[in-house]
PDB file of C-alpha atoms in Angstrom:
ATOM      1  CA  MET A   1      -0.150  -0.347  -0.039  1.00  0.00           C
ATOM      2  CA  LEU A   2       1.445   3.313  -0.776  1.00  0.00           C
ATOM      3  CA  ASN A   3       1.813   5.675   1.463  1.00  0.00           C
ATOM      4  CA  LYS A   4       0.599   3.535   4.434  1.00  0.00           C
ATOM      5  CA  ASN A   5       1.981   5.448   6.873  1.00  0.00           C
ATOM      6  CA  LEU A   6      -0.197   8.753   5.706  1.00  0.00           C
ATOM      7  CA  LYS A   7      -3.455   6.404   5.244  1.00  0.00           C
ATOM      8  CA  GLU A   8      -3.159   5.616   9.014  1.00  0.00           C
ATOM      9  CA  LYS A   9      -2.740   8.653  10.042  1.00  0.00           C
ATOM     10  CA  PHE A  10      -5.952   9.956   8.159  1.00  0.00           C
ATOM     11  CA  ILE A  11      -7.709   7.008   9.747  1.00  0.00           C
ATOM     12  CA  SER A  12      -6.880   7.856  12.961  1.00  0.00           C
ATOM     13  CA  THR A  13      -8.405  11.465  12.512  1.00  0.00           C
ATOM     14  CA  LEU A  14     -11.955   9.534  11.862  1.00  0.00           C
ATOM     15  CA  GLU A  15     -14.423   9.300  14.302  1.00  0.00           C
ATOM     16  CA  SER A  16     -17.016   6.864  13.041  1.00  0.00           C
ATOM     17  CA  ASP A  17     -16.041   3.380  13.294  1.00  0.00           C
ATOM     18  CA  ILE A  18     -18.216   2.844   9.773  1.00  0.00           C
ATOM     19  CA  ASP A  19     -15.854   5.696   8.060  1.00  0.00           C
ATOM     20  CA  VAL A  20     -12.555   3.971   9.764  1.00  0.00           C
ATOM     21  CA  ARG A  21     -13.919   0.412   8.002  1.00  0.00           C
ATOM     22  CA  PHE A  22     -14.894   1.890   4.607  1.00  0.00           C
ATOM     23  CA  PHE A  23     -11.643   3.499   4.369  1.00  0.00           C
ATOM     24  CA  LYS A  24      -9.732   0.592   5.240  1.00  0.00           C
ATOM     25  CA  ASN A  25     -11.677  -1.569   2.673  1.00  0.00           C
ATOM     26  CA  ARG A  26     -11.130   0.677   0.198  1.00  0.00           C
ATOM     27  CA  PHE A  27      -7.896   1.718   0.770  1.00  0.00           C
ATOM     28  CA  GLU A  28      -6.744  -2.030   0.287  1.00  0.00           C
ATOM     29  CA  GLU A  29      -8.862  -2.219  -2.746  1.00  0.00           C
ATOM     30  CA  PHE A  30      -6.627   0.963  -4.016  1.00  0.00           C
ATOM     31  CA  SER A  31      -3.461  -0.564  -3.160  1.00  0.00           C
ATOM     32  CA  GLY A  32      -2.525  -2.715  -6.163  1.00  0.00           C
ATOM     33  CA  LEU A  33      -3.467   0.225  -8.623  1.00  0.00           C
ATOM     34  CA  GLU A  34      -1.317   2.955  -6.458  1.00  0.00           C
ATOM     35  CA  ASP A  35       1.685   0.132  -6.384  1.00  0.00           C
ATOM     36  CA  GLU A  36       1.240  -0.244 -10.305  1.00  0.00           C
ATOM     37  CA  LEU A  37       0.977   3.873 -10.879  1.00  0.00           C
ATOM     38  CA  GLY A  38       3.683   5.125  -8.411  1.00  0.00           C
ATOM     39  CA  LEU A  39       0.722   7.319  -7.235  1.00  0.00           C
ATOM     40  CA  ASP A  40      -1.494   8.017  -4.045  1.00  0.00           C
ATOM     41  CA  ILE A  41      -4.987   7.958  -4.732  1.00  0.00           C
ATOM     42  CA  CYS A  42      -5.058  11.547  -4.300  1.00  0.00           C
ATOM     43  CA  GLN A  43      -2.858  11.565  -7.249  1.00  0.00           C
ATOM     44  CA  PHE A  44      -4.833   9.697  -9.467  1.00  0.00           C
ATOM     45  CA  SER A  45      -6.418  11.248 -12.763  1.00  0.00           C
ATOM     46  CA  LYS A  46     -10.141  11.548 -13.706  1.00  0.00           C
ATOM     47  CA  GLN A  47     -10.000   8.758 -15.967  1.00  0.00           C
ATOM     48  CA  GLN A  48      -8.020   6.201 -13.752  1.00  0.00           C
ATOM     49  CA  ILE A  49     -10.659   7.029 -10.989  1.00  0.00           C
ATOM     50  CA  LEU A  50     -13.334   6.445 -13.639  1.00  0.00           C
ATOM     51  CA  ASP A  51     -11.757   3.218 -14.983  1.00  0.00           C
ATOM     52  CA  PHE A  52     -11.277   1.832 -11.447  1.00  0.00           C
ATOM     53  CA  PHE A  53     -15.226   2.720 -10.706  1.00  0.00           C
ATOM     54  CA  GLU A  54     -16.289   1.045 -13.955  1.00  0.00           C
ATOM     55  CA  LYS A  55     -15.063  -2.063 -12.849  1.00  0.00           C
ATOM     56  CA  GLU A  56     -16.744  -2.199  -9.392  1.00  0.00           C
ATOM     57  CA  ASN A  57     -19.981  -2.580 -11.465  1.00  0.00           C
ATOM     58  CA  ILE A  58     -22.214  -0.998  -8.558  1.00  0.00           C
ATOM     59  CA  LEU A  59     -25.152   0.788  -7.992  1.00  0.00           C
ATOM     60  CA  TYR A  60     -24.779   4.588  -9.230  1.00  0.00           C
ATOM     61  CA  LEU A  61     -25.684   6.142  -5.686  1.00  0.00           C
ATOM     62  CA  THR A  62     -22.931   3.963  -4.267  1.00  0.00           C
ATOM     63  CA  LEU A  63     -20.603   5.467  -6.332  1.00  0.00           C
ATOM     64  CA  THR A  64     -21.729   8.355  -5.586  1.00  0.00           C
ATOM     65  CA  ASN A  65     -21.073   8.188  -1.764  1.00  0.00           C
ATOM     66  CA  ARG A  66     -17.643   6.674  -2.846  1.00  0.00           C
ATOM     67  CA  LEU A  67     -16.809   9.742  -4.520  1.00  0.00           C
ATOM     68  CA  TYR A  68     -17.582  12.370  -1.445  1.00  0.00           C
ATOM     69  CA  LEU A  69     -15.908  10.179   0.955  1.00  0.00           C
ATOM     70  CA  PHE A  70     -12.956   9.706  -1.249  1.00  0.00           C
ATOM     71  CA  SER A  71     -13.022  13.588  -2.244  1.00  0.00           C
ATOM     72  CA  ARG A  72     -12.463  14.220   2.137  1.00  0.00           C
ATOM     73  CA  TYR A  73      -9.653  11.892   2.098  1.00  0.00           C
ATOM     74  CA  SER A  74      -7.915  13.732  -1.078  1.00  0.00           C
ATOM     75  CA  ASP A  75      -8.189  16.922   0.386  1.00  0.00           C
ATOM     76  CA  TRP A  76      -6.287  15.981   3.413  1.00  0.00           C
ATOM     77  CA  CYS A  77      -3.693  14.022   1.340  1.00  0.00           C
ATOM     78  CA  LEU A  78      -3.140  16.674  -1.027  1.00  0.00           C
ATOM     79  CA  LYS A  79      -2.556  19.265   1.808  1.00  0.00           C
ATOM     80  CA  GLU A  80       0.086  16.719   4.014  1.00  0.00           C
ATOM     81  CA  LEU A  81       1.727  16.138   0.394  1.00  0.00           C
ATOM     82  CA  GLY A  82       2.159  20.134   0.559  1.00  0.00           C
ATOM     83  CA  LEU A  83       0.300  20.081  -3.015  1.00  0.00           C
ATOM     84  CA  ASP A  84      -2.770  22.446  -3.860  1.00  0.00           C
ATOM     85  CA  PRO A  85      -6.238  20.745  -2.531  1.00  0.00           C
ATOM     86  CA  GLN A  86      -7.589  22.672  -5.972  1.00  0.00           C
ATOM     87  CA  ASP A  87      -6.069  19.395  -7.833  1.00  0.00           C
ATOM     88  CA  ASN A  88      -8.619  17.123  -5.801  1.00  0.00           C
ATOM     89  CA  VAL A  89      -9.940  15.455  -8.944  1.00  0.00           C
ATOM     90  CA  PHE A  90     -12.880  13.765  -6.973  1.00  0.00           C
ATOM     91  CA  LYS A  91     -14.255  17.460  -6.761  1.00  0.00           C
ATOM     92  CA  HIS A  92     -14.058  17.946 -10.660  1.00  0.00           C
ATOM     93  CA  ILE A  93     -16.000  14.355 -11.327  1.00  0.00           C
ATOM     94  CA  LYS A  94     -19.941  15.307 -11.952  1.00  0.00           C
ATOM     95  CA  PRO A  95     -22.273  12.343 -10.182  1.00  0.00           C
ATOM     96  CA  LEU A  96     -24.414  12.004 -13.368  1.00  0.00           C
ATOM     97  CA  ASN A  97     -22.621  12.543 -16.275  1.00  0.00           C
ATOM     98  CA  ASP A  98     -19.588  10.617 -15.522  1.00  0.00           C
ATOM     99  CA  LEU A  99     -20.806   8.004 -12.942  1.00  0.00           C
ATOM    100  CA  LYS A 100     -23.870   7.232 -14.104  1.00  0.00           C
ATOM    101  CA  PRO A 101     -22.573   5.655 -17.517  1.00  0.00           C
ATOM    102  CA  ILE A 102     -20.662   3.410 -15.666  1.00  0.00           C
ATOM    103  CA  SER A 103     -22.887   2.623 -12.932  1.00  0.00           C
ATOM    104  CA  LYS A 104     -25.604  -0.183 -13.105  1.00  0.00           C
ATOM    105  CA  ASN A 105     -28.194   1.211 -15.469  1.00  0.00           C
ATOM    106  CA  TYR A 106     -31.156   2.867 -13.976  1.00  0.00           C
ATOM    107  CA  ASN A 107     -31.823   5.288 -17.236  1.00  0.00           C
ATOM    108  CA  LEU A 108     -30.807   8.265 -14.910  1.00  0.00           C
ATOM    109  CA  VAL A 109     -30.443  11.509 -16.589  1.00  0.00           C
ATOM    110  CA  ASP A 110     -29.066  14.532 -15.166  1.00  0.00           C
ATOM    111  CA  ARG A 111     -30.943  17.996 -15.203  1.00  0.00           C
ATOM    112  CA  ASP A 112     -28.624  19.987 -17.863  1.00  0.00           C
ATOM    113  CA  SER A 113     -28.639  17.012 -20.133  1.00  0.00           C
ATOM    114  CA  LEU A 114     -32.498  16.434 -19.487  1.00  0.00           C
ATOM    115  CA  ILE A 115     -33.340  20.339 -20.789  1.00  0.00           C
ATOM    116  CA  ARG A 116     -31.037  19.886 -23.420  1.00  0.00           C
ATOM    117  CA  GLU A 117     -33.176  17.209 -24.638  1.00  0.00           C
ATOM    118  CA  LEU A 118     -36.531  18.769 -23.760  1.00  0.00           C
ATOM    119  CA  VAL A 119     -35.494  21.893 -25.731  1.00  0.00           C
ATOM    120  CA  LYS A 120     -35.826  19.814 -28.878  1.00  0.00           C
ATOM    121  CA  PHE A 121     -39.681  19.125 -28.465  1.00  0.00           C
ATOM    122  CA  PRO A 122     -41.541  21.593 -29.923  1.00  0.00           C
ATOM    123  CA  ASN A 123     -44.454  21.755 -27.518  1.00  0.00           C
ATOM    124  CA  PRO A 124     -43.789  23.497 -24.363  1.00  0.00           C
ATOM    125  CA  SER A 125     -46.856  21.924 -22.759  1.00  0.00           C
ATOM    126  CA  ASP A 126     -44.526  18.373 -23.297  1.00  0.00           C
ATOM    127  CA  ARG A 127     -41.251  20.230 -21.834  1.00  0.00           C
ATOM    128  CA  PHE A 128     -43.503  21.339 -18.458  1.00  0.00           C
ATOM    129  CA  PHE A 129     -44.629  18.359 -17.915  1.00  0.00           C
ATOM    130  CA  VAL A 130     -41.571  16.075 -18.018  1.00  0.00           C
ATOM    131  CA  LEU A 131     -39.724  19.002 -16.079  1.00  0.00           C
ATOM    132  CA  ALA A 132     -42.434  19.491 -13.533  1.00  0.00           C
ATOM    133  CA  VAL A 133     -42.425  15.638 -13.208  1.00  0.00           C
ATOM    134  CA  PHE A 134     -38.367  16.161 -12.583  1.00  0.00           C
ATOM    135  CA  GLU A 135     -38.941  18.412  -9.580  1.00  0.00           C
ATOM    136  CA  GLY A 136     -41.191  16.629  -7.881  1.00  0.00           C
ATOM    137  CA  LEU A 137     -44.864  18.488  -8.492  1.00  0.00           C
ATOM    138  CA  THR A 138     -46.715  14.974  -8.052  1.00  0.00           C
ATOM    139  CA  GLY A 139     -49.635  14.224  -6.299  1.00  0.00           C
ATOM    140  CA  VAL A 140     -51.365  10.763  -6.078  1.00  0.00           C
ATOM    141  CA  GLY A 141     -49.468   9.504  -8.923  1.00  0.00           C
ATOM    142  CA  LEU A 142     -46.135  10.673 -10.767  1.00  0.00           C
ATOM    143  CA  SER A 143     -47.991  12.964 -12.909  1.00  0.00           C
ATOM    144  CA  ASP A 144     -51.199  13.932 -12.181  1.00  0.00           C
ATOM    145  CA  GLU A 145     -50.696  16.972 -10.551  1.00  0.00           C
ATOM    146  CA  ALA A 146     -48.924  18.158 -13.518  1.00  0.00           C
ATOM    147  CA  VAL A 147     -51.913  18.342 -15.982  1.00  0.00           C
ATOM    148  CA  LYS A 148     -53.975  20.316 -12.947  1.00  0.00           C
ATOM    149  CA  LEU A 149     -51.789  22.972 -12.335  1.00  0.00           C
ATOM    150  CA  LYS A 150     -52.939  26.595 -13.213  1.00  0.00           C
ATOM    151  CA  ILE A 151     -50.505  29.545 -13.869  1.00  0.00           C
ATOM    152  CA  ASN A 152     -51.655  30.925 -10.438  1.00  0.00           C
ATOM    153  CA  ASN A 153     -50.261  28.247  -8.582  1.00  0.00           C
ATOM    154  CA  PHE A 154     -46.808  29.633  -9.538  1.00  0.00           C
ATOM    155  CA  ASP A 155     -45.384  32.671  -8.017  1.00  0.00           C
ATOM    156  CA  ILE A 156     -43.505  34.080 -10.805  1.00  0.00           C
ATOM    157  CA  LYS A 157     -41.573  36.518  -8.526  1.00  0.00           C
ATOM    158  CA  ASN A 158     -40.453  34.020  -5.820  1.00  0.00           C
ATOM    159  CA  ASN A 159     -39.768  30.996  -8.086  1.00  0.00           C
ATOM    160  CA  THR A 160     -42.474  28.513  -5.657  1.00  0.00           C
ATOM    161  CA  VAL A 161     -45.333  26.583  -6.847  1.00  0.00           C
ATOM    162  CA  THR A 162     -48.280  25.235  -5.052  1.00  0.00           C
ATOM    163  CA  LEU A 163     -49.857  22.321  -5.628  1.00  0.00           C
ATOM    164  CA  THR A 164     -53.322  21.274  -5.172  1.00  0.00           C
ATOM    165  CA  ASN A 165     -52.866  19.843  -1.904  1.00  0.00           C
ATOM    166  CA  GLY A 166     -51.603  22.818  -0.561  1.00  0.00           C
ATOM    167  CA  ASN A 167     -47.937  22.250  -0.564  1.00  0.00           C
ATOM    168  CA  THR A 168     -45.293  24.699  -1.589  1.00  0.00           C
ATOM    169  CA  PHE A 169     -42.205  24.386  -2.910  1.00  0.00           C
ATOM    170  CA  LYS A 170     -38.881  26.131  -4.682  1.00  0.00           C
ATOM    171  CA  VAL A 171     -39.155  25.165  -8.731  1.00  0.00           C
ATOM    172  CA  SER A 172     -36.705  26.413 -11.429  1.00  0.00           C
ATOM    173  CA  ARG A 173     -36.577  29.200 -13.262  1.00  0.00           C
ATOM    174  CA  GLN A 174     -36.738  26.905 -15.940  1.00  0.00           C
ATOM    175  CA  LEU A 175     -39.760  25.115 -15.155  1.00  0.00           C
ATOM    176  CA  ILE A 176     -41.574  28.869 -14.443  1.00  0.00           C
ATOM    177  CA  GLU A 177     -40.893  29.769 -17.958  1.00  0.00           C
ATOM    178  CA  TRP A 178     -42.162  26.545 -19.515  1.00  0.00           C
ATOM    179  CA  ALA A 179     -45.000  27.211 -17.573  1.00  0.00           C
ATOM    180  CA  ILE A 180     -45.653  30.775 -18.578  1.00  0.00           C
ATOM    181  CA  LEU A 181     -45.300  29.725 -22.343  1.00  0.00           C
ATOM    182  CA  SER A 182     -47.195  26.352 -22.339  1.00  0.00           C
ATOM    183  CA  ASN A 183     -50.154  28.509 -20.491  1.00  0.00           C
ATOM    184  CA  ALA A 184     -49.783  31.144 -23.713  1.00  0.00           C
ATOM    185  CA  THR A 185     -49.744  28.529 -26.278  1.00  0.00           C
ATOM    186  CA  LEU A 186     -52.963  27.232 -28.218  1.00  0.00           C
ATOM    187  CA  VAL A 187     -51.631  24.909 -30.552  1.00  0.00           C
ATOM    188  CA  SER A 188     -49.519  21.598 -30.778  1.00  0.00           C
ATOM    189  CA  GLN A 189     -47.375  19.620 -33.462  1.00  0.00           C
ATOM    190  CA  SER A 190     -47.587  16.118 -34.054  1.00  0.00           C
ATOM    191  CA  PRO A 191     -44.179  14.409 -34.962  1.00  0.00           C
ATOM    192  CA  GLN A 192     -45.916  14.387 -38.361  1.00  0.00           C
ATOM    193  CA  GLY A 193     -45.983  18.341 -38.825  1.00  0.00           C
ATOM    194  CA  LYS A 194     -49.580  18.345 -38.284  1.00  0.00           C
ATOM    195  CA  ILE A 195     -50.852  21.096 -36.308  1.00  0.00           C
ATOM    196  CA  PHE A 196     -53.618  21.161 -33.922  1.00  0.00           C
ATOM    197  CA  GLN A 197     -55.201  23.538 -32.024  1.00  0.00           C
ATOM    198  CA  LEU A 198     -56.100  23.340 -28.390  1.00  0.00           C
ATOM    199  CA  LYS A 199     -58.786  24.367 -25.983  1.00  0.00           C
ATOM    200  CA  GLU A 200     -58.609  26.912 -23.380  1.00  0.00           C
ATOM    201  CA  ASN A 201     -59.221  24.738 -20.078  1.00  0.00           C
ATOM    202  CA  GLY A 202     -57.903  27.581 -17.507  1.00  0.00           C
ATOM    203  CA  ARG A 203     -54.674  24.728 -16.609  1.00  0.00           C
ATOM    204  CA  ILE A 204     -51.227  25.301 -18.181  1.00  0.00           C
ATOM    205  CA  ILE A 205     -51.666  22.077 -20.092  1.00  0.00           C
ATOM    206  CA  LYS A 206     -54.246  22.746 -22.537  1.00  0.00           C
ATOM    207  CA  ASP A 207     -56.878  20.351 -24.094  1.00  0.00           C
ATOM    208  CA  LYS A 208     -57.105  18.989 -27.455  1.00  0.00           C
ATOM    209  CA  PHE A 209     -60.680  19.912 -29.091  1.00  0.00           C
ATOM    210  CA  ARG A 210     -62.024  15.831 -28.445  1.00  0.00           C
ATOM    211  CA  PHE A 211     -61.928  16.354 -24.905  1.00  0.00           C
ATOM    212  CA  GLU A 212     -65.158  17.420 -22.869  1.00  0.00           C
ATOM    213  CA  ASP A 213     -64.885  20.064 -21.026  1.00  0.00           C
ATOM    214  CA  ASN A 214     -65.604  17.795 -18.069  1.00  0.00           C
ATOM    215  CA  SER A 215     -62.981  15.161 -18.687  1.00  0.00           C
ATOM    216  CA  ASP A 216     -61.236  13.579 -16.284  1.00  0.00           C
ATOM    217  CA  ASP A 217     -57.758  14.064 -14.989  1.00  0.00           C
ATOM    218  CA  ASP A 218     -56.749  10.785 -15.832  1.00  0.00           C
ATOM    219  CA  LYS A 219     -57.824  10.909 -19.744  1.00  0.00           C
ATOM    220  CA  ARG A 220     -55.543  14.278 -19.521  1.00  0.00           C
ATOM    221  CA  GLU A 221     -52.561  12.185 -17.907  1.00  0.00           C
ATOM    222  CA  LYS A 222     -52.245   9.638 -19.972  1.00  0.00           C
ATOM    223  CA  ASN A 223     -52.719  12.211 -22.739  1.00  0.00           C
ATOM    224  CA  ALA A 224     -49.574  14.053 -21.868  1.00  0.00           C
ATOM    225  CA  TYR A 225     -47.781  10.337 -21.304  1.00  0.00           C
ATOM    226  CA  ARG A 226     -48.470   9.786 -24.681  1.00  0.00           C
ATOM    227  CA  SER A 227     -47.405  12.886 -26.174  1.00  0.00           C
ATOM    228  CA  PHE A 228     -44.045  12.664 -24.340  1.00  0.00           C
ATOM    229  CA  ASN A 229     -43.678   8.970 -25.764  1.00  0.00           C
ATOM    230  CA  ARG A 230     -44.091  10.112 -29.311  1.00  0.00           C
ATOM    231  CA  TRP A 231     -41.548  12.930 -29.149  1.00  0.00           C
ATOM    232  CA  LYS A 232     -38.910  11.470 -27.065  1.00  0.00           C
ATOM    233  CA  LYS A 233     -37.984   8.810 -29.630  1.00  0.00           C
ATOM    234  CA  PHE A 234     -36.619  11.863 -31.698  1.00  0.00           C
ATOM    235  CA  THR A 235     -34.197  12.967 -29.019  1.00  0.00           C
ATOM    236  CA  GLY A 236     -31.570  10.868 -26.583  1.00  0.00           C
ATOM    237  CA  LEU A 237     -34.511  10.567 -23.708  1.00  0.00           C
ATOM    238  CA  GLU A 238     -35.599   7.635 -25.814  1.00  0.00           C
ATOM    239  CA  GLU A 239     -35.037   5.023 -23.316  1.00  0.00           C
ATOM    240  CA  VAL A 240     -36.022   6.794 -20.310  1.00  0.00           C
ATOM    241  CA  ASN A 241     -39.637   6.678 -18.966  1.00  0.00           C
ATOM    242  CA  ILE A 242     -41.774   8.946 -16.374  1.00  0.00           C
ATOM    243  CA  ARG A 243     -40.474   6.934 -13.504  1.00  0.00           C
ATOM    244  CA  ASN A 244     -36.909   6.936 -14.734  1.00  0.00           C
ATOM    245  CA  ILE A 245     -37.617  11.278 -14.687  1.00  0.00           C
ATOM    246  CA  TYR A 246     -38.995  11.131 -11.387  1.00  0.00           C
ATOM    247  CA  ASP A 247     -36.263   8.965  -9.626  1.00  0.00           C
ATOM    248  CA  SER A 248     -33.486  11.166 -11.723  1.00  0.00           C
ATOM    249  CA  GLY A 249     -35.042  14.530 -10.208  1.00  0.00           C
ATOM    250  CA  MET A 250     -35.341  13.039  -6.745  1.00  0.00           C
ATOM    251  CA  ILE A 251     -31.722  12.121  -7.056  1.00  0.00           C
ATOM    252  CA  ASP A 252     -31.190  15.593  -8.505  1.00  0.00           C
ATOM    253  CA  TYR A 253     -32.961  17.088  -5.282  1.00  0.00           C
ATOM    254  CA  LEU A 254     -31.155  15.100  -2.984  1.00  0.00           C
ATOM    255  CA  LEU A 255     -27.297  15.729  -4.125  1.00  0.00           C
ATOM    256  CA  SER A 256     -28.202  19.474  -4.261  1.00  0.00           C
ATOM    257  CA  GLU A 257     -29.678  19.274  -0.619  1.00  0.00           C
ATOM    258  CA  PHE A 258     -26.641  16.810   0.657  1.00  0.00           C
ATOM    259  CA  GLU A 259     -23.934  19.337  -0.965  1.00  0.00           C
ATOM    260  CA  LYS A 260     -25.614  21.952   1.000  1.00  0.00           C
ATOM    261  CA  GLN A 261     -24.248  20.837   4.387  1.00  0.00           C
ATOM    262  CA  ASP A 262     -20.785  19.678   5.763  1.00  0.00           C
ATOM    263  CA  LYS A 263     -22.044  18.028   9.305  1.00  0.00           C
ATOM    264  CA  TYR A 264     -22.397  14.215   7.424  1.00  0.00           C
ATOM    265  CA  PRO A 265     -20.106  12.823   5.051  1.00  0.00           C
ATOM    266  CA  THR A 266     -22.662  10.114   3.373  1.00  0.00           C
ATOM    267  CA  ILE A 267     -25.492  10.657   2.238  1.00  0.00           C
ATOM    268  CA  SER A 268     -26.906   7.287   4.288  1.00  0.00           C
ATOM    269  CA  LYS A 269     -25.690   9.567   7.043  1.00  0.00           C
ATOM    270  CA  TYR A 270     -27.080  12.377   5.597  1.00  0.00           C
ATOM    271  CA  LEU A 271     -31.076  10.587   5.219  1.00  0.00           C
ATOM    272  CA  TYR A 272     -30.536   9.195   8.819  1.00  0.00           C
ATOM    273  CA  ARG A 273     -30.389  12.249  10.727  1.00  0.00           C
ATOM    274  CA  GLU A 274     -32.696  15.014  11.730  1.00  0.00           C
ATOM    275  CA  GLY A 275     -35.693  14.181   9.372  1.00  0.00           C
ATOM    276  CA  ASN A 276     -33.694  14.438   6.571  1.00  0.00           C
ATOM    277  CA  PHE A 277     -35.421  11.422   4.314  1.00  0.00           C
ATOM    278  CA  ASP A 278     -38.684  12.718   5.658  1.00  0.00           C
ATOM    279  CA  LYS A 279     -38.166  15.783   4.230  1.00  0.00           C
ATOM    280  CA  LEU A 280     -37.163  14.318   0.946  1.00  0.00           C
ATOM    281  CA  ARG A 281     -40.705  12.090   0.644  1.00  0.00           C
ATOM    282  CA  ALA A 282     -42.229  15.273   1.227  1.00  0.00           C
ATOM    283  CA  ARG A 283     -40.995  16.812  -1.890  1.00  0.00           C
ATOM    284  CA  TYR A 284     -40.836  13.493  -3.801  1.00  0.00           C
ATOM    285  CA  PRO A 285     -43.456  11.108  -1.940  1.00  0.00           C
ATOM    286  CA  HIS A 286     -43.195   8.253  -4.228  1.00  0.00           C
ATOM    287  CA  VAL A 287     -39.720   6.872  -3.433  1.00  0.00           C
ATOM    288  CA  ALA A 288     -39.860   3.979  -0.867  1.00  0.00           C
ATOM    289  CA  GLN A 289     -42.241   3.917   2.180  1.00  0.00           C
ATOM    290  CA  ASN A 290     -38.933   3.767   4.821  1.00  0.00           C
ATOM    291  CA  LEU A 291     -35.547   4.441   4.810  1.00  0.00           C
ATOM    292  CA  ASN A 292     -34.249   0.909   5.280  1.00  0.00           C
ATOM    293  CA  HIS A 293     -35.983   0.112   1.534  1.00  0.00           C
ATOM    294  CA  PHE A 294     -34.615   3.261   0.290  1.00  0.00           C
ATOM    295  CA  LEU A 295     -31.105   2.246   0.890  1.00  0.00           C
ATOM    296  CA  LYS A 296     -31.728  -1.180  -0.840  1.00  0.00           C
ATOM    297  CA  LYS A 297     -32.931   0.106  -4.063  1.00  0.00           C
ATOM    298  CA  TYR A 298     -30.464   3.349  -4.233  1.00  0.00           C
ATOM    299  CA  LEU A 299     -27.580   3.075  -2.518  1.00  0.00           C
ATOM    300  CA  LEU A 300     -26.739  -0.300  -1.437  1.00  0.00           C
ATOM    301  CA  ILE A 301     -23.836   0.988   0.621  1.00  0.00           C
ATOM    302  CA  ILE A 302     -23.151  -0.645   3.209  1.00  0.00           C
ATOM    303  CA  ASP A 303     -19.787  -2.027   2.710  1.00  0.00           C
ATOM    304  CA  LYS A 304     -18.053  -4.868   3.878  1.00  0.00           C
TER     305      LYS A 304
END
């Protein structure tokens, strides 16, 4: 093991037995590659790290947790070696862009990639519908709330939305812009280029004229699904379904909340404390009913 004394010194700074076990096991795993390259983990290149992670063939959020932990070690290691902490390559690895392709596939998509694909959809209602699901604007189902919302549900100045159940959340400016555009649009285009007139219904996503005024929301939701499924074939979202969109948004939200704090070193520890899992479920109610099921599905971070 390269720099064994250095690694033992780092381990001595850890307070958690779980962290001690994690780093002891991971240092052993990396030791062969360190000896081969003559470099400490903290000095690996981005590609060397990703190549190693790819061989592990594990779930996305497992890799994400390992990324955060190794970033913590790398900061400490570089300082001890008299090197610039700005050279911490782990901080330059983007979880969804870099780790998703080499992890077990959940067909996840990051926010930036999703928006790049959605701008290819000619209908603002489709863009709004999909991004609303991504941002957790859900009710009984994954997407029923999106077809119910009216423009006055949004506080455009403060970038918030109040759902029909009364919950208020912060949303992206992009979602609000597409909500405004969809609300003002009374035409829809098919993939074959045919233009349809839409009927005003007081909602952000307008009805097609075949809908009766008293149409139920199940029909509206199914129509939004069909429209997304028709158009996604012409974009990079062809293999992605609405559940993938929802899960991707949930992970995006979880990572953004996790990164706002520095108290807990891993996502699992963060979720176990201070009602953070309940906070996640308040925004994304269709994740697992309890934390243990959630960790089994998404994290699998119980290290050997």
